[in-house]
Amino acid sequence: MTGSTVSGAAAVSRSRRSRALGRRSRAIGRLVFLGPGLAYLIVLLLVPLALILSYTVFRRGRFGGVVYEATGENFTRLLDPLYLDVIVSSLKLATIATVIALLVGYPTAYLIAQLPRKWKTIALVAIVLPFWTNFLVRVYAWIVLLSGPGLVNSALGDLGLGPFEFLYNQGTIVTGLVYSYLPLMVLPLYAAIEKLDPQLREASANLGARPARTFVSVTLPLTLPGVVTGCLFVFVPSFGNFVIPELLGGGRSIMVGNLIRDQFLKARDWPFGSTLTLALLAVLIVLLLLQAWSARRA
Amino acid sequence: MRRPRLLYVPFWMTYVFLYAPIAVLVVMSFNSGDSPYSFDGFSLKWYGELAGNAEIGKGLVNTLLVAAGSTVLATALGTLLAVGLARYSRSKVLDAIGVLPAVLPDLVLAIGLLVFYGTVKMTLGLHSVLLAHTVFGMAFVAAVVRTRLTHADFSLEEASRDLGATPATTFFRITLPQLVPGIAAGALLAFTLSVDEFVIAFFTAAPTEPTLPIVIYSMVRFGVTPEINALATLLLAVSFTVVIVAQRMTRLTESFT
């Protein structure tokens, strides 16, 4: 009896020791595994973001540089029609590109989801492939196609039409945006449509709903999370883009991305550039919150 | 399942839309004439010009250096971070910080790093691009490794610990071998993203040390030259090969596990 008590006490002390050891090894594990990555992200991600935030309240020095004096003038400047128009027009262009990508992407994703397994993989890889090729090269391809002496014009010329000025307008910017980010629309749509239980659609049809009705009342609402994700994936890189408006839009400051680039590389106005960057970020954060809210409701 | 015929119209239009511009670039790269717009006959002369272009050569070397360096760094940091977040943390905030670089618009990260380098008065060069690319590379590696971790057998790690293995032994003998396919996929992703990345490199590179996308950008800005067609075709060939090989590899590893 005494023997068992002794061994019981030993077991208790052993388990306590191992628990203390476990706690210590967990602390070490946390330090070793989380430490390096988090330290890196703090220095090269969080500090830079905090710097952007802090520069918004300072003023540009007369010869470039930053005057460390608190001011609200960057934010009032943001409301200047000159800049407000650019923000509004970027919102407009990114929205049009997103809607077009959705209208093109949905039927495509829908059909891919119905394909036999082997063709499904091939069709999906073919959607993603262009996305893995250099972004600038894909934009450049449109210059070759659409420029004044370009291929579309020479083809039209053979028919006795044109030449037209296709490049350097808002239509080409939208085309470039849709072309660049369409794969990002198709993939989440495909994932949502693929998950859909085909029996639901059959049930709807059996109950007498016409295909259009089934689509509106069953398919579309159930794939809405995919629609929202796809739209976000296209809108976010479109809204902050500066390469496509520059190369296909003629280099004027038509989108907020160009404006930001110019503030940092031409005007050397870091405080105002930071304020524009913050505005860009604010729009995107509002959209992300909307998405989180719609996902929770769904 | 029923496939509405009508859907084949937008379906094929999508693929034509995606591939027609690429096809045009490839065909025009073999043009014997000087015009980038009319095809005069087959030749490889633009590939020859390309091989002699020192600027592109330098850009390519810079890109590969940056991609290799940032991939090594991002793979090490990202793998550790993935294990740390999955096994040693329950914090939603840390999770969010871990994926932030992958969801943040590239322009915002680029501006942040430009401002940061400027504020700490760091000289720009290949190292500044390498450090910048590691930020998002790490996030993608961590994301890929984490999905792998959720499939990994946690009970094996517990068994190893119960049998008296130190955390380090458990990590190297049990956890890491299970993660190798995920780490390889993450590294490949980080490398490809770095090679293609333009916006962040554009803001964080020194003007004297451009990466290949920066060289392409300045060439495209000054107009169309058939040399870019040849370069584009080569880049397309490389990325198509990488994607198809990666596709095959994941199918292989999936059939093994």
XYZ file of C-alpha atoms in Angstrom:
555
model
C 0.000 0.000 0.000
C 2.745 2.412 0.969
C 4.593 1.308 -2.154
C 1.735 2.297 -4.413
C 1.415 5.713 -2.718
C 5.091 6.350 -3.269
C 4.914 5.397 -6.914
C 1.745 7.498 -7.258
C 3.556 10.522 -5.853
C 6.459 9.849 -8.186
C 4.088 9.709 -11.129
C 2.480 13.010 -10.115
C 5.845 14.718 -9.797
C 6.958 13.209 -13.106
C 3.859 14.401 -14.917
C 4.245 17.858 -13.360
C 7.841 17.943 -14.480
C 6.954 16.830 -17.987
C 4.204 19.431 -18.143
C 6.683 22.138 -17.114
C 9.089 20.751 -19.686
C 6.290 20.755 -22.258
C 5.532 24.376 -21.479
C 9.177 25.280 -21.873
C 9.584 23.381 -25.112
C 6.414 25.037 -26.421
C 7.878 28.440 -25.612
C 11.090 27.487 -27.394
C 9.096 26.095 -30.320
C 7.131 29.294 -30.570
C 10.345 31.329 -30.603
C 12.116 29.118 -33.145
C 9.210 28.627 -35.548
C 7.280 31.889 -35.299
C 10.164 34.208 -34.408
C 12.116 34.559 -37.675
C 9.126 34.876 -40.019
C 7.254 37.294 -37.799
C 10.346 39.413 -37.181
C 10.855 39.609 -40.941
C 7.239 40.571 -41.566
C 7.279 43.170 -38.805
C 10.363 44.913 -40.214
C 9.563 44.616 -43.931
C 5.772 44.680 -43.939
C 4.221 46.220 -40.831
C 6.797 48.976 -40.323
C 6.566 50.020 -44.018
C 2.754 50.109 -43.782
C 2.994 52.157 -40.581
C 5.395 54.520 -42.357
C 2.889 55.070 -45.183
C 0.278 55.817 -42.557
C 2.487 58.273 -40.668
C 3.674 60.161 -43.776
C 0.064 61.078 -44.595
C 0.054 63.722 -41.854
C 3.318 65.400 -42.880
C 4.098 68.006 -45.501
C 6.361 67.882 -48.521
C 9.493 69.992 -48.178
C 10.111 72.728 -50.699
C 12.897 70.745 -52.382
C 11.390 67.301 -51.954
C 11.919 65.454 -48.721
C 9.520 65.579 -45.820
C 8.795 68.296 -43.271
C 7.847 66.630 -39.999
C 5.033 68.954 -39.037
C 1.537 67.608 -38.553
C -0.925 68.803 -41.172
C -4.234 67.728 -42.656
C -3.585 69.290 -46.045
C -2.918 65.978 -47.815
C -6.434 64.847 -47.053
C -8.051 68.084 -48.203
C -5.981 67.821 -51.376
C -7.444 64.371 -51.917
C -10.859 66.012 -52.305
C -9.577 68.327 -55.041
C -11.632 67.451 -58.171
C -8.362 66.912 -60.033
C -7.536 63.898 -57.833
C -11.058 62.876 -56.917
C -11.841 62.446 -60.616
C -8.918 60.065 -61.008
C -10.073 57.976 -58.037
C -13.628 57.896 -59.380
C -12.477 56.969 -62.883
C -10.285 54.148 -61.498
C -13.275 52.858 -59.557
C -15.328 53.026 -62.754
C -12.756 51.265 -64.974
C -12.061 48.549 -62.398
C -15.796 47.974 -61.926
C -16.465 47.697 -65.678
C -13.547 45.275 -66.050
C -14.880 43.195 -63.133
C -18.416 43.037 -64.563
C -17.173 42.035 -68.018
C -14.869 39.393 -66.528
C -17.847 38.024 -64.567
C -20.092 37.935 -67.653
C -17.412 36.143 -69.675
C -16.100 34.021 -66.808
C -19.342 32.643 -65.406
C -20.544 30.719 -68.484
C -16.994 29.487 -69.069
C -16.583 28.263 -65.489
C -20.063 26.735 -65.620
C -19.254 24.741 -68.720
C -15.842 23.634 -67.404
C -17.546 22.279 -64.283
C -19.792 20.085 -66.469
C -16.975 18.687 -68.622
C -15.759 15.081 -68.254
C -12.925 14.789 -65.721
C -10.050 14.617 -68.186
C -11.203 17.623 -70.200
C -11.913 19.531 -67.013
C -8.236 19.431 -65.995
C -7.079 20.444 -69.456
C -9.604 23.292 -69.640
C -8.554 24.577 -66.203
C -4.821 24.411 -66.928
C -5.500 26.272 -70.181
C -7.260 29.014 -68.206
C -4.363 29.375 -65.757
C -1.485 29.074 -68.251
C -1.616 32.638 -69.610
C -1.680 33.898 -66.045
C 1.695 32.287 -65.399
C 3.305 34.060 -68.297
C 4.915 37.411 -67.838
C 2.318 40.093 -67.221
C 4.150 42.726 -69.310
C 4.416 40.366 -72.242
C 0.666 39.820 -72.194
C 0.007 43.554 -72.121
C 2.535 44.053 -74.914
C 0.672 41.545 -77.090
C -2.280 43.930 -77.146
C -0.085 46.779 -78.377
C 1.015 44.604 -81.300
C -2.620 43.774 -82.040
C -4.229 47.155 -81.598
C -1.723 49.887 -82.389
C -2.136 52.180 -85.414
C -0.295 50.002 -87.951
C -1.160 46.903 -85.862
C -2.604 43.608 -86.977
C -6.272 44.360 -86.342
C -6.035 47.538 -88.389
C -4.211 45.859 -91.269
C -6.822 43.090 -91.298
C -9.562 45.716 -91.351
C -7.657 47.598 -94.029
C -7.857 44.513 -96.279
C -11.611 44.776 -95.925
C -11.442 48.453 -96.822
C -12.092 49.696 -93.305
C -10.204 51.933 -90.930
C -7.583 52.528 -89.796
C -8.982 53.078 -86.332
C -7.271 54.378 -83.214
C -7.846 51.451 -80.872
C -5.111 52.141 -78.404
C -4.899 54.778 -75.711
C -8.468 55.021 -74.548
C -10.498 53.682 -71.657
C -11.797 50.766 -73.732
C -8.286 49.413 -74.255
C -7.543 49.787 -70.550
C -10.622 47.719 -69.719
C -9.670 45.121 -72.350
C -6.186 44.863 -70.853
C -7.554 44.503 -67.328
C -10.076 41.808 -68.311
C -7.411 39.965 -70.293
C -4.916 40.045 -67.427
C -7.204 39.017 -64.589
C -9.870 36.813 -66.211
C -8.223 33.603 -64.870
C -8.635 34.976 -61.330
C -12.370 35.244 -61.991
C -12.819 31.804 -63.540
C -11.055 29.808 -60.809
C -13.198 30.756 -57.761
C -16.328 30.593 -59.929
C -15.368 27.108 -61.047
C -14.726 26.040 -57.446
C -18.168 27.295 -56.381
C -20.039 25.771 -59.342
C -18.199 22.455 -59.005
C -19.336 22.124 -55.361
C -22.951 22.620 -56.354
C -25.092 19.511 -55.883
C -26.541 18.665 -59.338
C -29.588 17.141 -57.629
C -30.693 20.619 -56.562
C -30.891 21.700 -60.196
C -32.662 18.480 -61.159
C -35.154 18.989 -58.344
C -35.809 22.498 -59.545
C -36.335 21.260 -63.111
C -38.577 18.411 -61.943
C -40.709 20.883 -60.060
C -41.339 22.624 -63.340
C -38.849 25.511 -63.240
C -37.476 26.560 -66.589
C -33.652 26.636 -66.951
C -33.548 30.433 -66.563
C -35.634 30.222 -63.403
C -33.434 27.426 -62.001
C -30.363 29.516 -62.686
C -31.716 32.642 -60.997
C -33.272 30.932 -57.957
C -30.910 27.991 -57.369
C -27.563 28.105 -59.171
C -26.740 31.782 -58.859
C -27.555 32.238 -55.141
C -25.614 29.097 -54.221
C -22.549 30.174 -56.190
C -22.674 33.748 -54.925
C -19.640 33.366 -52.606
C -17.583 32.345 -55.661
C -18.938 35.322 -57.579
C -17.940 37.693 -54.761
C -14.450 36.168 -54.443
C -13.881 36.261 -58.209
C -15.017 39.876 -58.426
C -12.667 40.813 -55.607
C -9.763 38.976 -57.270
C -10.304 41.000 -60.462
C -11.189 44.311 -58.863
C -8.270 44.539 -56.414
C -5.395 44.270 -58.941
C -7.357 46.342 -61.485
C -8.032 49.236 -59.152
C -4.400 49.696 -58.144
C -2.950 49.040 -61.592
C -0.578 51.504 -63.202
C 1.069 49.419 -65.924
C -2.003 48.757 -68.073
C -3.263 52.377 -68.025
C 0.236 53.539 -68.865
C 0.988 51.114 -71.710
C -2.510 50.739 -73.162
C -4.023 54.012 -71.980
C -1.404 56.401 -73.255
C 0.519 57.261 -70.112
C -1.728 59.988 -68.762
C -2.667 59.858 -65.106
C -6.017 58.222 -65.534
C -5.925 55.730 -62.729
C -4.948 56.140 -59.119
C -1.976 53.785 -59.605
C -0.389 56.203 -62.115
C -1.014 59.077 -59.754
C 0.717 57.268 -56.896
C 3.649 56.293 -59.092
C 4.045 59.916 -60.228
C 3.956 61.259 -56.670
C 6.861 59.027 -55.699
C 8.962 58.958 -58.856
C 8.251 62.354 -60.463
C 6.825 64.879 -58.013
C 8.787 63.401 -55.088
C 5.856 64.185 -52.827
C 5.962 61.285 -50.392
C 3.307 62.627 -48.000
C 0.677 63.065 -50.707
C 1.712 59.818 -52.404
C 1.267 58.035 -49.081
C -2.158 59.622 -48.656
C -3.214 58.366 -52.096
C -1.887 54.899 -51.222
C -3.898 54.980 -48.022
C -7.001 55.969 -50.002
C -6.424 53.020 -52.345
C -6.019 50.726 -49.366
C -9.130 52.127 -47.675
C -11.304 51.319 -50.709
C -9.980 47.778 -50.784
C -10.465 47.279 -47.046
C -14.100 48.382 -47.332
C -14.563 45.820 -50.125
C -12.919 43.052 -48.082
C -15.183 43.845 -45.127
C -18.195 43.678 -47.437
C -17.004 40.296 -48.667
C -16.507 38.980 -45.116
C -19.980 40.231 -44.248
C -21.584 38.587 -47.294
C -19.696 35.333 -46.609
C -21.003 35.264 -43.033
C -24.547 35.802 -44.261
C -24.276 33.024 -46.856
C -25.070 16.185 -66.673
C -26.591 18.439 -69.305
C -24.311 20.901 -71.043
C -26.308 23.712 -72.614
C -25.080 24.139 -76.187
C -25.355 27.885 -76.033
C -22.609 27.996 -73.385
C -20.029 26.740 -75.859
C -20.056 30.168 -77.522
C -18.694 32.171 -74.538
C -16.550 29.160 -73.582
C -14.642 29.099 -76.851
C -14.612 32.893 -77.018
C -12.804 32.920 -73.675
C -10.050 30.657 -74.959
C -9.722 32.559 -78.233
C -9.529 35.791 -76.229
C -6.854 34.340 -73.937
C -4.693 32.727 -76.601
C -5.036 34.832 -79.775
C -2.706 37.632 -78.559
C -0.167 35.058 -77.373
C -0.340 33.187 -80.679
C 0.252 36.428 -82.585
C 3.398 37.146 -80.523
C 4.774 33.672 -81.161
C 4.137 33.799 -84.918
C 5.611 37.294 -85.263
C 8.745 36.284 -83.371
C 9.726 34.139 -86.373
C 9.243 37.021 -88.791
C 12.071 37.687 -91.228
C 10.974 41.278 -91.875
C 11.691 44.301 -89.707
C 8.072 45.257 -89.211
C 6.473 43.890 -86.071
C 3.116 43.997 -87.840
C 3.388 42.099 -91.125
C 4.729 38.585 -91.560
C 7.241 38.439 -94.416
C 8.684 34.965 -93.987
C 10.234 32.574 -91.505
C 13.538 33.364 -89.822
C 15.260 33.123 -86.468
C 17.025 36.452 -86.792
C 15.213 38.084 -83.850
C 16.383 35.291 -81.599
C 19.907 36.036 -82.749
C 19.451 39.758 -82.016
C 18.067 38.816 -78.635
C 21.093 36.683 -77.789
C 23.319 39.674 -78.539
C 21.305 42.125 -76.412
C 23.487 42.866 -73.375
C 20.774 44.727 -71.496
C 18.388 41.796 -71.631
C 21.210 39.448 -70.643
C 21.984 41.557 -67.599
C 18.302 41.773 -66.685
C 17.971 38.021 -66.948
C 20.992 37.399 -64.698
C 19.673 39.924 -62.141
C 16.225 38.327 -62.188
C 17.624 34.852 -61.639
C 19.863 36.058 -58.789
C 16.970 37.804 -57.060
C 14.595 34.877 -57.615
C 17.090 32.291 -56.363
C 18.033 34.295 -53.270
C 14.516 35.274 -52.319
C 13.268 31.722 -52.922
C 15.826 30.254 -50.508
C 15.025 32.868 -47.867
C 11.255 32.706 -48.415
C 11.203 28.906 -48.327
C 13.104 28.729 -45.023
C 11.122 31.513 -43.337
C 7.785 30.439 -44.825
C 8.146 26.792 -43.781
C 9.043 27.723 -40.199
C 6.188 30.205 -40.099
C 3.687 27.635 -41.387
C 4.699 25.106 -38.713
C 4.679 27.819 -36.049
C 1.232 29.091 -36.997
C -0.244 25.594 -37.244
C 1.334 24.067 -34.129
C 2.334 26.858 -31.749
C -0.242 29.586 -32.157
C -3.984 30.011 -32.085
C -3.859 33.735 -32.802
C -6.074 34.999 -35.640
C -3.981 38.182 -35.793
C -0.782 36.232 -36.492
C -2.635 34.203 -39.149
C -3.736 37.443 -40.788
C -0.203 38.893 -40.748
C 1.028 35.676 -42.369
C -1.287 35.990 -45.383
C -1.233 39.792 -45.609
C 1.634 40.027 -48.145
C -0.231 37.665 -50.482
C -3.463 39.677 -50.469
C -2.019 43.187 -50.269
C -2.001 44.977 -53.665
C 1.538 44.886 -55.061
C 1.594 48.669 -55.429
C 0.945 49.179 -51.704
C 3.748 46.800 -50.712
C 6.030 48.449 -53.277
C 5.335 51.953 -51.944
C 5.715 50.783 -48.344
C 9.119 49.268 -49.049
C 10.271 52.271 -51.091
C 9.341 54.559 -48.200
C 10.969 52.187 -45.714
C 14.250 51.905 -47.637
C 14.260 55.671 -48.082
C 13.587 56.338 -44.409
C 16.350 54.052 -43.161
C 18.592 55.393 -45.979
C 19.339 51.964 -47.392
C 20.968 52.044 -50.823
C 18.921 50.276 -53.480
C 20.276 47.372 -55.477
C 19.605 43.721 -56.074
C 19.537 43.101 -52.308
C 16.611 45.496 -51.827
C 14.577 43.656 -54.482
C 15.569 40.302 -52.987
C 14.405 41.351 -49.513
C 11.169 42.733 -50.988
C 10.384 39.582 -52.975
C 10.961 37.483 -49.869
C 8.037 39.260 -48.169
C 5.385 37.900 -50.535
C 7.323 34.719 -51.365
C 7.276 33.779 -47.684
C 3.515 34.275 -47.467
C 2.900 31.978 -50.451
C 5.296 29.289 -49.159
C 3.631 29.462 -45.725
C 0.162 29.137 -47.280
C 1.112 26.104 -49.381
C 2.989 24.378 -46.528
C 0.083 24.999 -44.170
C -2.417 23.232 -46.404
C 0.048 20.361 -46.468
C 0.309 20.470 -42.647
C -3.426 20.063 -42.242
C -3.141 16.803 -44.195
C -0.046 15.705 -42.225
C -0.574 13.158 -39.462
C -0.330 15.042 -36.166
C -0.454 11.819 -34.118
C 2.955 10.838 -35.511
C 4.443 14.009 -34.024
C 2.767 13.276 -30.680
C 4.041 9.710 -30.739
C 7.561 10.939 -31.428
C 7.322 13.378 -28.519
C 5.876 10.735 -26.179
C 8.763 8.446 -27.046
C 11.115 11.121 -25.770
C 12.290 12.838 -28.946
C 13.299 16.482 -28.565
C 11.235 19.032 -30.530
C 14.143 19.429 -32.942
C 14.331 15.682 -33.602
C 10.567 15.511 -34.033
C 10.688 18.380 -36.519
C 13.515 17.028 -38.639
C 12.574 13.333 -38.520
C 8.763 13.465 -38.531
C 7.291 16.831 -39.532
C 9.707 17.966 -42.238
C 9.700 14.772 -44.360
C 5.900 14.903 -44.521
C 6.080 18.520 -45.707
C 8.619 18.080 -48.520
C 6.091 18.086 -51.408
C 4.455 21.218 -49.981
C 7.804 22.933 -49.486
C 8.861 22.082 -53.048
C 5.572 23.407 -54.450
C 5.878 26.562 -52.324
C 9.465 27.153 -53.449
C 8.490 26.721 -57.096
C 5.655 29.199 -56.619
C 7.927 31.730 -54.883
C 10.516 31.408 -57.658
C 7.990 31.834 -60.480
C 6.324 34.796 -58.798
C 9.689 36.485 -58.248
C 10.800 35.966 -61.861
C 7.563 37.531 -63.148
C 7.235 40.267 -60.550
C 7.408 43.790 -61.933
C 5.739 46.421 -59.724
C 7.680 45.831 -56.501
C 10.965 45.420 -58.383
C 10.253 48.635 -60.292
C 10.062 50.623 -57.037
C 12.826 48.884 -55.087
C 15.533 48.260 -57.718
C 18.450 50.551 -58.418
C 18.238 52.071 -61.940
C 21.617 50.505 -62.738
C 20.505 46.998 -61.768
C 17.165 46.352 -63.505
C 15.481 42.960 -63.419
C 14.207 41.426 -66.663
C 10.597 42.684 -66.280
C 11.968 46.215 -65.789
C 14.027 45.870 -68.984
C 10.938 44.628 -70.835
C 8.906 47.512 -69.449
C 11.339 50.141 -70.674
C 11.587 48.458 -74.099
C 7.792 48.286 -74.444
C 7.430 51.906 -73.378
C 9.661 53.032 -76.195
C 7.692 51.143 -78.780
C 7.247 47.815 -80.433
C 10.319 45.873 -81.535
C 10.326 42.313 -82.894
C 13.027 41.443 -80.368
C 10.414 41.564 -77.627
C 8.353 39.045 -79.601
C 11.268 36.624 -79.516
C 11.853 37.233 -75.816
C 8.132 36.851 -75.108
C 8.056 33.536 -76.970
C 10.997 32.211 -74.939
C 9.402 33.346 -71.657
C 6.129 31.720 -72.696
C 7.916 28.474 -73.484
C 9.617 28.502 -70.070
C 6.485 29.246 -68.058
C 4.372 26.762 -70.026
C 6.973 24.068 -69.358
C 7.173 24.933 -65.655
C 3.381 24.887 -65.228
C 2.964 21.590 -67.070
C 5.855 19.956 -65.179
C 4.426 21.251 -61.877
C 1.029 19.859 -62.869
C 2.569 16.453 -63.592
C 4.581 16.566 -60.354
C 1.572 17.278 -58.143
C -0.311 14.473 -59.841
C 2.658 12.156 -59.195
C 2.987 13.109 -55.528
C -0.773 12.848 -55.086
C -0.715 9.317 -56.436
C 2.057 8.453 -53.963
C 0.365 9.785 -50.870
